[in-house]
Amino acid sequence: MILLFNGMQGSLSMVYDREMGSMRVLLTSPLPRTFLLCSKLLATSLISLLQVYAFLAIAWVYGVQPPAMGLLIALPALLLVALMLSALGLLLSNAIRQLENFAGVMNFVIFPLFFLSSALYPLWKMRESSEWLYWLCAVNPFTHAVELVRFALYERFNPLALTVCAGLTLVFALLAVLTFNPQHAALRKAN
């Protein structure tokens, strides 16, 4: 859940930077645009990782103790999920021109992703309650992110979740880079 919210909140700053004009200043540097966007994704992901491990440390104090080796094994899974969700947020921020609109769209994306995932109930429990609800959860990218992290924390491997998360990370990041247009805010202010 921390990764989901941070991925979207990190993209909120991208809309703000673009609207205020600071993104255009940053793009005047000699660095390629792809490098700048990938750096933004990585920075958001690393901040999310720090917050996840802070949360896990607090949970450890209160008695929720996954295997110690699982905490280490989960690191690549958490990084992949953080990158996937940050890339999704960046892709959404490219399509939205105003800061006020992004906040609404962000909630419209976050809550269905979270509530239609296996974060609260396992997939088998969803199938017991309703077949169509199970399929909605099964096609949700966040379900695969949750499963990847859940399996990794308990030192197990979920190849389907890894494949889906890695593939969607690449697709979201590629689309985010290709659709990035720093002129959105400038065009609106000119009109």
mmCIF file with all atom_site columns, C-alpha atoms in Angstrom:
data_model
loop_
_atom_site.group_PDB
_atom_site.id
_atom_site.type_symbol
_atom_site.label_atom_id
_atom_site.label_alt_id
_atom_site.label_comp_id
_atom_site.label_asym_id
_atom_site.label_entity_id
_atom_site.label_seq_id
_atom_site.pdbx_PDB_ins_code
_atom_site.Cartn_x
_atom_site.Cartn_y
_atom_site.Cartn_z
_atom_site.occupancy
_atom_site.B_iso_or_equiv
_atom_site.pdbx_formal_charge
_atom_site.auth_seq_id
_atom_site.auth_comp_id
_atom_site.auth_asym_id
_atom_site.auth_atom_id
_atom_site.pdbx_PDB_model_num
ATOM 1   C CA . MET A 1 1   ? 0.000   0.000   0.000   1.00 0.00 ? 1   MET A CA 1
ATOM 2   C CA . ILE A 1 2   ? 2.901   2.333   0.766   1.00 0.00 ? 2   ILE A CA 1
ATOM 3   C CA . LEU A 1 3   ? 4.356   1.650   -2.663  1.00 0.00 ? 3   LEU A CA 1
ATOM 4   C CA . LEU A 1 4   ? 1.029   2.335   -4.375  1.00 0.00 ? 4   LEU A CA 1
ATOM 5   C CA . PHE A 1 5   ? 0.435   5.658   -2.673  1.00 0.00 ? 5   PHE A CA 1
ATOM 6   C CA . ASN A 1 6   ? 4.049   6.821   -3.026  1.00 0.00 ? 6   ASN A CA 1
ATOM 7   C CA . GLY A 1 7   ? 4.112   5.929   -6.706  1.00 0.00 ? 7   GLY A CA 1
ATOM 8   C CA . MET A 1 8   ? 1.156   8.194   -7.323  1.00 0.00 ? 8   MET A CA 1
ATOM 9   C CA . GLN A 1 9   ? 2.285   10.955  -4.957  1.00 0.00 ? 9   GLN A CA 1
ATOM 10  C CA . GLY A 1 10  ? 5.689   11.068  -6.644  1.00 0.00 ? 10  GLY A CA 1
ATOM 11  C CA . SER A 1 11  ? 3.971   11.697  -9.940  1.00 0.00 ? 11  SER A CA 1
ATOM 12  C CA . LEU A 1 12  ? 1.956   14.504  -8.411  1.00 0.00 ? 12  LEU A CA 1
ATOM 13  C CA . SER A 1 13  ? 5.208   16.429  -8.061  1.00 0.00 ? 13  SER A CA 1
ATOM 14  C CA . MET A 1 14  ? 5.846   15.892  -11.779 1.00 0.00 ? 14  MET A CA 1
ATOM 15  C CA . VAL A 1 15  ? 2.566   17.618  -12.634 1.00 0.00 ? 15  VAL A CA 1
ATOM 16  C CA . TYR A 1 16  ? 3.432   20.423  -10.223 1.00 0.00 ? 16  TYR A CA 1
ATOM 17  C CA . ASP A 1 17  ? 6.931   20.853  -11.701 1.00 0.00 ? 17  ASP A CA 1
ATOM 18  C CA . ARG A 1 18  ? 5.544   20.931  -15.210 1.00 0.00 ? 18  ARG A CA 1
ATOM 19  C CA . GLU A 1 19  ? 2.807   23.410  -14.296 1.00 0.00 ? 19  GLU A CA 1
ATOM 20  C CA . MET A 1 20  ? 5.191   25.779  -12.506 1.00 0.00 ? 20  MET A CA 1
ATOM 21  C CA . GLY A 1 21  ? 7.765   25.677  -15.301 1.00 0.00 ? 21  GLY A CA 1
ATOM 22  C CA . SER A 1 22  ? 10.609  24.132  -13.337 1.00 0.00 ? 22  SER A CA 1
ATOM 23  C CA . MET A 1 23  ? 10.492  21.032  -15.550 1.00 0.00 ? 23  MET A CA 1
ATOM 24  C CA . ARG A 1 24  ? 11.340  23.131  -18.617 1.00 0.00 ? 24  ARG A CA 1
ATOM 25  C CA . VAL A 1 25  ? 14.361  24.540  -16.784 1.00 0.00 ? 25  VAL A CA 1
ATOM 26  C CA . LEU A 1 26  ? 15.478  21.027  -15.867 1.00 0.00 ? 26  LEU A CA 1
ATOM 27  C CA . LEU A 1 27  ? 15.084  19.893  -19.471 1.00 0.00 ? 27  LEU A CA 1
ATOM 28  C CA . THR A 1 28  ? 17.557  22.535  -20.639 1.00 0.00 ? 28  THR A CA 1
ATOM 29  C CA . SER A 1 29  ? 20.348  20.484  -19.084 1.00 0.00 ? 29  SER A CA 1
ATOM 30  C CA . PRO A 1 30  ? 22.502  18.402  -21.455 1.00 0.00 ? 30  PRO A CA 1
ATOM 31  C CA . LEU A 1 31  ? 21.112  15.168  -19.986 1.00 0.00 ? 31  LEU A CA 1
ATOM 32  C CA . PRO A 1 32  ? 18.696  13.192  -22.165 1.00 0.00 ? 32  PRO A CA 1
ATOM 33  C CA . ARG A 1 33  ? 15.015  13.408  -21.289 1.00 0.00 ? 33  ARG A CA 1
ATOM 34  C CA . THR A 1 34  ? 14.861  9.634   -20.775 1.00 0.00 ? 34  THR A CA 1
ATOM 35  C CA . PHE A 1 35  ? 17.621  9.832   -18.163 1.00 0.00 ? 35  PHE A CA 1
ATOM 36  C CA . LEU A 1 36  ? 15.767  12.553  -16.251 1.00 0.00 ? 36  LEU A CA 1
ATOM 37  C CA . LEU A 1 37  ? 12.491  10.619  -16.247 1.00 0.00 ? 37  LEU A CA 1
ATOM 38  C CA . CYS A 1 38  ? 14.169  7.348   -15.252 1.00 0.00 ? 38  CYS A CA 1
ATOM 39  C CA . SER A 1 39  ? 15.982  9.198   -12.454 1.00 0.00 ? 39  SER A CA 1
ATOM 40  C CA . LYS A 1 40  ? 12.637  10.504  -11.239 1.00 0.00 ? 40  LYS A CA 1
ATOM 41  C CA . LEU A 1 41  ? 11.245  6.951   -11.260 1.00 0.00 ? 41  LEU A CA 1
ATOM 42  C CA . LEU A 1 42  ? 14.232  5.588   -9.385  1.00 0.00 ? 42  LEU A CA 1
ATOM 43  C CA . ALA A 1 43  ? 14.198  8.382   -6.799  1.00 0.00 ? 43  ALA A CA 1
ATOM 44  C CA . THR A 1 44  ? 10.500  7.861   -6.089  1.00 0.00 ? 44  THR A CA 1
ATOM 45  C CA . SER A 1 45  ? 11.060  4.117   -5.831  1.00 0.00 ? 45  SER A CA 1
ATOM 46  C CA . LEU A 1 46  ? 13.991  4.407   -3.435  1.00 0.00 ? 46  LEU A CA 1
ATOM 47  C CA . ILE A 1 47  ? 12.055  6.753   -1.154  1.00 0.00 ? 47  ILE A CA 1
ATOM 48  C CA . SER A 1 48  ? 9.195   4.256   -1.188  1.00 0.00 ? 48  SER A CA 1
ATOM 49  C CA . LEU A 1 49  ? 11.585  1.444   -0.254  1.00 0.00 ? 49  LEU A CA 1
ATOM 50  C CA . LEU A 1 50  ? 12.875  3.388   2.737   1.00 0.00 ? 50  LEU A CA 1
ATOM 51  C CA . GLN A 1 51  ? 9.333   3.966   3.925   1.00 0.00 ? 51  GLN A CA 1
ATOM 52  C CA . VAL A 1 52  ? 8.401   0.290   3.464   1.00 0.00 ? 52  VAL A CA 1
ATOM 53  C CA . TYR A 1 53  ? 11.364  -0.884  5.510   1.00 0.00 ? 53  TYR A CA 1
ATOM 54  C CA . ALA A 1 54  ? 10.591  1.711   8.204   1.00 0.00 ? 54  ALA A CA 1
ATOM 55  C CA . PHE A 1 55  ? 7.052   0.322   8.329   1.00 0.00 ? 55  PHE A CA 1
ATOM 56  C CA . LEU A 1 56  ? 8.378   -3.262  8.484   1.00 0.00 ? 56  LEU A CA 1
ATOM 57  C CA . ALA A 1 57  ? 10.678  -2.273  11.368  1.00 0.00 ? 57  ALA A CA 1
ATOM 58  C CA . ILE A 1 58  ? 7.725   -0.840  13.282  1.00 0.00 ? 58  ILE A CA 1
ATOM 59  C CA . ALA A 1 59  ? 5.672   -3.957  12.512  1.00 0.00 ? 59  ALA A CA 1
ATOM 60  C CA . TRP A 1 60  ? 8.585   -6.097  13.785  1.00 0.00 ? 60  TRP A CA 1
ATOM 61  C CA . VAL A 1 61  ? 8.462   -4.258  17.122  1.00 0.00 ? 61  VAL A CA 1
ATOM 62  C CA . TYR A 1 62  ? 4.736   -5.041  17.383  1.00 0.00 ? 62  TYR A CA 1
ATOM 63  C CA . GLY A 1 63  ? 5.242   -8.747  16.718  1.00 0.00 ? 63  GLY A CA 1
ATOM 64  C CA . VAL A 1 64  ? 4.646   -9.046  12.977  1.00 0.00 ? 64  VAL A CA 1
ATOM 65  C CA . GLN A 1 65  ? 7.869   -10.803 12.107  1.00 0.00 ? 65  GLN A CA 1
ATOM 66  C CA . PRO A 1 66  ? 8.371   -12.308 8.675   1.00 0.00 ? 66  PRO A CA 1
ATOM 67  C CA . PRO A 1 67  ? 11.562  -14.378 8.314   1.00 0.00 ? 67  PRO A CA 1
ATOM 68  C CA . ALA A 1 68  ? 14.673  -12.179 8.505   1.00 0.00 ? 68  ALA A CA 1
ATOM 69  C CA . MET A 1 69  ? 15.967  -13.631 5.238   1.00 0.00 ? 69  MET A CA 1
ATOM 70  C CA . GLY A 1 70  ? 12.581  -12.817 3.663   1.00 0.00 ? 70  GLY A CA 1
ATOM 71  C CA . LEU A 1 71  ? 13.157  -9.133  4.367   1.00 0.00 ? 71  LEU A CA 1
ATOM 72  C CA . LEU A 1 72  ? 16.325  -9.305  2.293   1.00 0.00 ? 72  LEU A CA 1
ATOM 73  C CA . ILE A 1 73  ? 14.818  -11.476 -0.444  1.00 0.00 ? 73  ILE A CA 1
ATOM 74  C CA . ALA A 1 74  ? 11.865  -9.089  -0.726  1.00 0.00 ? 74  ALA A CA 1
ATOM 75  C CA . LEU A 1 75  ? 14.135  -6.136  -1.581  1.00 0.00 ? 75  LEU A CA 1
ATOM 76  C CA . PRO A 1 76  ? 14.277  -6.783  -5.374  1.00 0.00 ? 76  PRO A CA 1
ATOM 77  C CA . ALA A 1 77  ? 10.551  -7.549  -5.425  1.00 0.00 ? 77  ALA A CA 1
ATOM 78  C CA . LEU A 1 78  ? 9.774   -4.321  -3.579  1.00 0.00 ? 78  LEU A CA 1
ATOM 79  C CA . LEU A 1 79  ? 12.021  -2.346  -5.922  1.00 0.00 ? 79  LEU A CA 1
ATOM 80  C CA . LEU A 1 80  ? 10.335  -3.826  -8.998  1.00 0.00 ? 80  LEU A CA 1
ATOM 81  C CA . VAL A 1 81  ? 6.867   -3.090  -7.623  1.00 0.00 ? 81  VAL A CA 1
ATOM 82  C CA . ALA A 1 82  ? 7.906   0.453   -6.656  1.00 0.00 ? 82  ALA A CA 1
ATOM 83  C CA . LEU A 1 83  ? 9.240   1.042   -10.175 1.00 0.00 ? 83  LEU A CA 1
ATOM 84  C CA . MET A 1 84  ? 6.056   -0.364  -11.729 1.00 0.00 ? 84  MET A CA 1
ATOM 85  C CA . LEU A 1 85  ? 3.750   1.820   -9.659  1.00 0.00 ? 85  LEU A CA 1
ATOM 86  C CA . SER A 1 86  ? 5.921   4.917   -10.089 1.00 0.00 ? 86  SER A CA 1
ATOM 87  C CA . ALA A 1 87  ? 5.960   4.362   -13.853 1.00 0.00 ? 87  ALA A CA 1
ATOM 88  C CA . LEU A 1 88  ? 2.163   4.016   -13.832 1.00 0.00 ? 88  LEU A CA 1
ATOM 89  C CA . GLY A 1 89  ? 1.890   7.282   -11.900 1.00 0.00 ? 89  GLY A CA 1
ATOM 90  C CA . LEU A 1 90  ? 4.266   9.020   -14.295 1.00 0.00 ? 90  LEU A CA 1
ATOM 91  C CA . LEU A 1 91  ? 2.266   7.740   -17.260 1.00 0.00 ? 91  LEU A CA 1
ATOM 92  C CA . LEU A 1 92  ? -0.921  9.128   -15.730 1.00 0.00 ? 92  LEU A CA 1
ATOM 93  C CA . SER A 1 93  ? 0.753   12.441  -14.946 1.00 0.00 ? 93  SER A CA 1
ATOM 94  C CA . ASN A 1 94  ? 1.708   12.807  -18.619 1.00 0.00 ? 94  ASN A CA 1
ATOM 95  C CA . ALA A 1 95  ? -1.937  12.744  -19.645 1.00 0.00 ? 95  ALA A CA 1
ATOM 96  C CA . ILE A 1 96  ? -3.127  15.263  -17.050 1.00 0.00 ? 96  ILE A CA 1
ATOM 97  C CA . ARG A 1 97  ? -2.357  18.938  -17.427 1.00 0.00 ? 97  ARG A CA 1
ATOM 98  C CA . GLN A 1 98  ? -3.576  20.429  -14.165 1.00 0.00 ? 98  GLN A CA 1
ATOM 99  C CA . LEU A 1 99  ? -2.566  19.653  -10.607 1.00 0.00 ? 99  LEU A CA 1
ATOM 100 C CA . GLU A 1 100 ? -6.161  19.767  -9.378  1.00 0.00 ? 100 GLU A CA 1
ATOM 101 C CA . ASN A 1 101 ? -7.296  17.174  -11.913 1.00 0.00 ? 101 ASN A CA 1
ATOM 102 C CA . PHE A 1 102 ? -4.450  14.805  -11.097 1.00 0.00 ? 102 PHE A CA 1
ATOM 103 C CA . ALA A 1 103 ? -5.469  14.515  -7.444  1.00 0.00 ? 103 ALA A CA 1
ATOM 104 C CA . GLY A 1 104 ? -8.951  13.346  -8.450  1.00 0.00 ? 104 GLY A CA 1
ATOM 105 C CA . VAL A 1 105 ? -7.695  10.946  -11.080 1.00 0.00 ? 105 VAL A CA 1
ATOM 106 C CA . MET A 1 106 ? -5.094  9.634   -8.644  1.00 0.00 ? 106 MET A CA 1
ATOM 107 C CA . ASN A 1 107 ? -7.812  8.604   -6.184  1.00 0.00 ? 107 ASN A CA 1
ATOM 108 C CA . PHE A 1 108 ? -9.879  7.164   -9.020  1.00 0.00 ? 108 PHE A CA 1
ATOM 109 C CA . VAL A 1 109 ? -6.906  4.901   -9.863  1.00 0.00 ? 109 VAL A CA 1
ATOM 110 C CA . ILE A 1 110 ? -5.520  4.104   -6.400  1.00 0.00 ? 110 ILE A CA 1
ATOM 111 C CA . PHE A 1 111 ? -8.666  2.882   -4.688  1.00 0.00 ? 111 PHE A CA 1
ATOM 112 C CA . PRO A 1 112 ? -9.869  0.423   -7.363  1.00 0.00 ? 112 PRO A CA 1
ATOM 113 C CA . LEU A 1 113 ? -6.312  -0.906  -7.696  1.00 0.00 ? 113 LEU A CA 1
ATOM 114 C CA . PHE A 1 114 ? -6.118  -1.451  -3.950  1.00 0.00 ? 114 PHE A CA 1
ATOM 115 C CA . PHE A 1 115 ? -9.604  -2.777  -3.210  1.00 0.00 ? 115 PHE A CA 1
ATOM 116 C CA . LEU A 1 116 ? -9.700  -5.042  -6.276  1.00 0.00 ? 116 LEU A CA 1
ATOM 117 C CA . SER A 1 117 ? -6.426  -6.724  -5.366  1.00 0.00 ? 117 SER A CA 1
ATOM 118 C CA . SER A 1 118 ? -5.356  -9.526  -3.077  1.00 0.00 ? 118 SER A CA 1
ATOM 119 C CA . ALA A 1 119 ? -4.023  -7.034  -0.515  1.00 0.00 ? 119 ALA A CA 1
ATOM 120 C CA . LEU A 1 120 ? -6.962  -7.568  1.839   1.00 0.00 ? 120 LEU A CA 1
ATOM 121 C CA . TYR A 1 121 ? -8.161  -11.063 0.885   1.00 0.00 ? 121 TYR A CA 1
ATOM 122 C CA . PRO A 1 122 ? -6.276  -13.824 -0.925  1.00 0.00 ? 122 PRO A CA 1
ATOM 123 C CA . LEU A 1 123 ? -7.316  -14.708 -4.466  1.00 0.00 ? 123 LEU A CA 1
ATOM 124 C CA . TRP A 1 124 ? -8.717  -18.091 -3.457  1.00 0.00 ? 124 TRP A CA 1
ATOM 125 C CA . LYS A 1 125 ? -11.056 -16.326 -1.021  1.00 0.00 ? 125 LYS A CA 1
ATOM 126 C CA . MET A 1 126 ? -12.175 -13.980 -3.811  1.00 0.00 ? 126 MET A CA 1
ATOM 127 C CA . ARG A 1 127 ? -12.968 -17.005 -5.998  1.00 0.00 ? 127 ARG A CA 1
ATOM 128 C CA . GLU A 1 128 ? -15.057 -18.524 -3.210  1.00 0.00 ? 128 GLU A CA 1
ATOM 129 C CA . SER A 1 129 ? -17.181 -15.399 -2.969  1.00 0.00 ? 129 SER A CA 1
ATOM 130 C CA . SER A 1 130 ? -17.616 -14.577 -6.658  1.00 0.00 ? 130 SER A CA 1
ATOM 131 C CA . GLU A 1 131 ? -16.118 -15.776 -9.916  1.00 0.00 ? 131 GLU A CA 1
ATOM 132 C CA . TRP A 1 132 ? -16.353 -12.383 -11.656 1.00 0.00 ? 132 TRP A CA 1
ATOM 133 C CA . LEU A 1 133 ? -14.763 -10.657 -8.652  1.00 0.00 ? 133 LEU A CA 1
ATOM 134 C CA . TYR A 1 134 ? -11.940 -13.188 -8.780  1.00 0.00 ? 134 TYR A CA 1
ATOM 135 C CA . TRP A 1 135 ? -11.264 -12.382 -12.452 1.00 0.00 ? 135 TRP A CA 1
ATOM 136 C CA . LEU A 1 136 ? -11.324 -8.643  -11.802 1.00 0.00 ? 136 LEU A CA 1
ATOM 137 C CA . CYS A 1 137 ? -8.721  -9.171  -9.102  1.00 0.00 ? 137 CYS A CA 1
ATOM 138 C CA . ALA A 1 138 ? -6.675  -11.552 -11.253 1.00 0.00 ? 138 ALA A CA 1
ATOM 139 C CA . VAL A 1 139 ? -6.225  -8.994  -14.060 1.00 0.00 ? 139 VAL A CA 1
ATOM 140 C CA . ASN A 1 140 ? -5.375  -6.183  -11.632 1.00 0.00 ? 140 ASN A CA 1
ATOM 141 C CA . PRO A 1 141 ? -1.645  -5.341  -11.817 1.00 0.00 ? 141 PRO A CA 1
ATOM 142 C CA . PHE A 1 142 ? -1.559  -4.508  -8.119  1.00 0.00 ? 142 PHE A CA 1
ATOM 143 C CA . THR A 1 143 ? -2.689  -8.055  -7.289  1.00 0.00 ? 143 THR A CA 1
ATOM 144 C CA . HIS A 1 144 ? 0.451   -9.395  -8.935  1.00 0.00 ? 144 HIS A CA 1
ATOM 145 C CA . ALA A 1 145 ? 2.544   -6.799  -7.104  1.00 0.00 ? 145 ALA A CA 1
ATOM 146 C CA . VAL A 1 146 ? 1.056   -7.864  -3.766  1.00 0.00 ? 146 VAL A CA 1
ATOM 147 C CA . GLU A 1 147 ? 1.567   -11.543 -4.571  1.00 0.00 ? 147 GLU A CA 1
ATOM 148 C CA . LEU A 1 148 ? 5.184   -10.967 -5.614  1.00 0.00 ? 148 LEU A CA 1
ATOM 149 C CA . VAL A 1 149 ? 6.017   -9.174  -2.373  1.00 0.00 ? 149 VAL A CA 1
ATOM 150 C CA . ARG A 1 150 ? 3.997   -11.582 -0.219  1.00 0.00 ? 150 ARG A CA 1
ATOM 151 C CA . PHE A 1 151 ? 5.743   -14.612 -1.675  1.00 0.00 ? 151 PHE A CA 1
ATOM 152 C CA . ALA A 1 152 ? 9.175   -12.960 -1.423  1.00 0.00 ? 152 ALA A CA 1
ATOM 153 C CA . LEU A 1 153 ? 8.684   -12.036 2.230   1.00 0.00 ? 153 LEU A CA 1
ATOM 154 C CA . TYR A 1 154 ? 8.124   -15.701 3.012   1.00 0.00 ? 154 TYR A CA 1
ATOM 155 C CA . GLU A 1 155 ? 11.062  -16.822 0.859   1.00 0.00 ? 155 GLU A CA 1
ATOM 156 C CA . ARG A 1 156 ? 8.973   -18.225 -1.977  1.00 0.00 ? 156 ARG A CA 1
ATOM 157 C CA . PHE A 1 157 ? 8.956   -17.499 -5.694  1.00 0.00 ? 157 PHE A CA 1
ATOM 158 C CA . ASN A 1 158 ? 5.939   -16.561 -7.803  1.00 0.00 ? 158 ASN A CA 1
ATOM 159 C CA . PRO A 1 159 ? 6.989   -16.620 -11.482 1.00 0.00 ? 159 PRO A CA 1
ATOM 160 C CA . LEU A 1 160 ? 3.642   -15.340 -12.809 1.00 0.00 ? 160 LEU A CA 1
ATOM 161 C CA . ALA A 1 161 ? 3.693   -12.305 -10.523 1.00 0.00 ? 161 ALA A CA 1
ATOM 162 C CA . LEU A 1 162 ? 7.328   -11.595 -11.411 1.00 0.00 ? 162 LEU A CA 1
ATOM 163 C CA . THR A 1 163 ? 6.613   -11.817 -15.145 1.00 0.00 ? 163 THR A CA 1
ATOM 164 C CA . VAL A 1 164 ? 3.538   -9.590  -14.941 1.00 0.00 ? 164 VAL A CA 1
ATOM 165 C CA . CYS A 1 165 ? 5.294   -6.986  -12.769 1.00 0.00 ? 165 CYS A CA 1
ATOM 166 C CA . ALA A 1 166 ? 8.443   -6.909  -14.899 1.00 0.00 ? 166 ALA A CA 1
ATOM 167 C CA . GLY A 1 167 ? 6.459   -6.695  -18.134 1.00 0.00 ? 167 GLY A CA 1
ATOM 168 C CA . LEU A 1 168 ? 4.169   -3.956  -16.864 1.00 0.00 ? 168 LEU A CA 1
ATOM 169 C CA . THR A 1 169 ? 7.117   -2.013  -15.459 1.00 0.00 ? 169 THR A CA 1
ATOM 170 C CA . LEU A 1 170 ? 8.705   -1.969  -18.893 1.00 0.00 ? 170 LEU A CA 1
ATOM 171 C CA . VAL A 1 171 ? 5.437   -1.082  -20.647 1.00 0.00 ? 171 VAL A CA 1
ATOM 172 C CA . PHE A 1 172 ? 4.504   1.689   -18.194 1.00 0.00 ? 172 PHE A CA 1
ATOM 173 C CA . ALA A 1 173 ? 8.029   3.162   -18.192 1.00 0.00 ? 173 ALA A CA 1
ATOM 174 C CA . LEU A 1 174 ? 8.305   3.054   -21.976 1.00 0.00 ? 174 LEU A CA 1
ATOM 175 C CA . LEU A 1 175 ? 4.891   4.673   -22.432 1.00 0.00 ? 175 LEU A CA 1
ATOM 176 C CA . ALA A 1 176 ? 5.706   7.284   -19.775 1.00 0.00 ? 176 ALA A CA 1
ATOM 177 C CA . VAL A 1 177 ? 8.915   8.246   -21.579 1.00 0.00 ? 177 VAL A CA 1
ATOM 178 C CA . LEU A 1 178 ? 7.264   8.281   -25.010 1.00 0.00 ? 178 LEU A CA 1
ATOM 179 C CA . THR A 1 179 ? 4.243   10.337  -23.928 1.00 0.00 ? 179 THR A CA 1
ATOM 180 C CA . PHE A 1 180 ? 6.145   12.857  -21.819 1.00 0.00 ? 180 PHE A CA 1
ATOM 181 C CA . ASN A 1 181 ? 5.508   16.391  -23.052 1.00 0.00 ? 181 ASN A CA 1
ATOM 182 C CA . PRO A 1 182 ? 6.818   19.214  -20.851 1.00 0.00 ? 182 PRO A CA 1
ATOM 183 C CA . GLN A 1 183 ? 4.933   21.738  -22.971 1.00 0.00 ? 183 GLN A CA 1
ATOM 184 C CA . HIS A 1 184 ? 1.456   20.769  -21.628 1.00 0.00 ? 184 HIS A CA 1
ATOM 185 C CA . ALA A 1 185 ? 1.431   23.482  -18.978 1.00 0.00 ? 185 ALA A CA 1
ATOM 186 C CA . ALA A 1 186 ? 3.117   26.013  -21.267 1.00 0.00 ? 186 ALA A CA 1
ATOM 187 C CA . LEU A 1 187 ? 0.521   25.451  -23.981 1.00 0.00 ? 187 LEU A CA 1
ATOM 188 C CA . ARG A 1 188 ? -2.338  25.967  -21.544 1.00 0.00 ? 188 ARG A CA 1
ATOM 189 C CA . LYS A 1 189 ? -0.834  29.178  -20.154 1.00 0.00 ? 189 LYS A CA 1
ATOM 190 C CA . ALA A 1 190 ? -0.333  30.556  -23.685 1.00 0.00 ? 190 ALA A CA 1
ATOM 191 C CA . ASN A 1 191 ? -4.017  30.070  -24.552 1.00 0.00 ? 191 ASN A CA 1
#
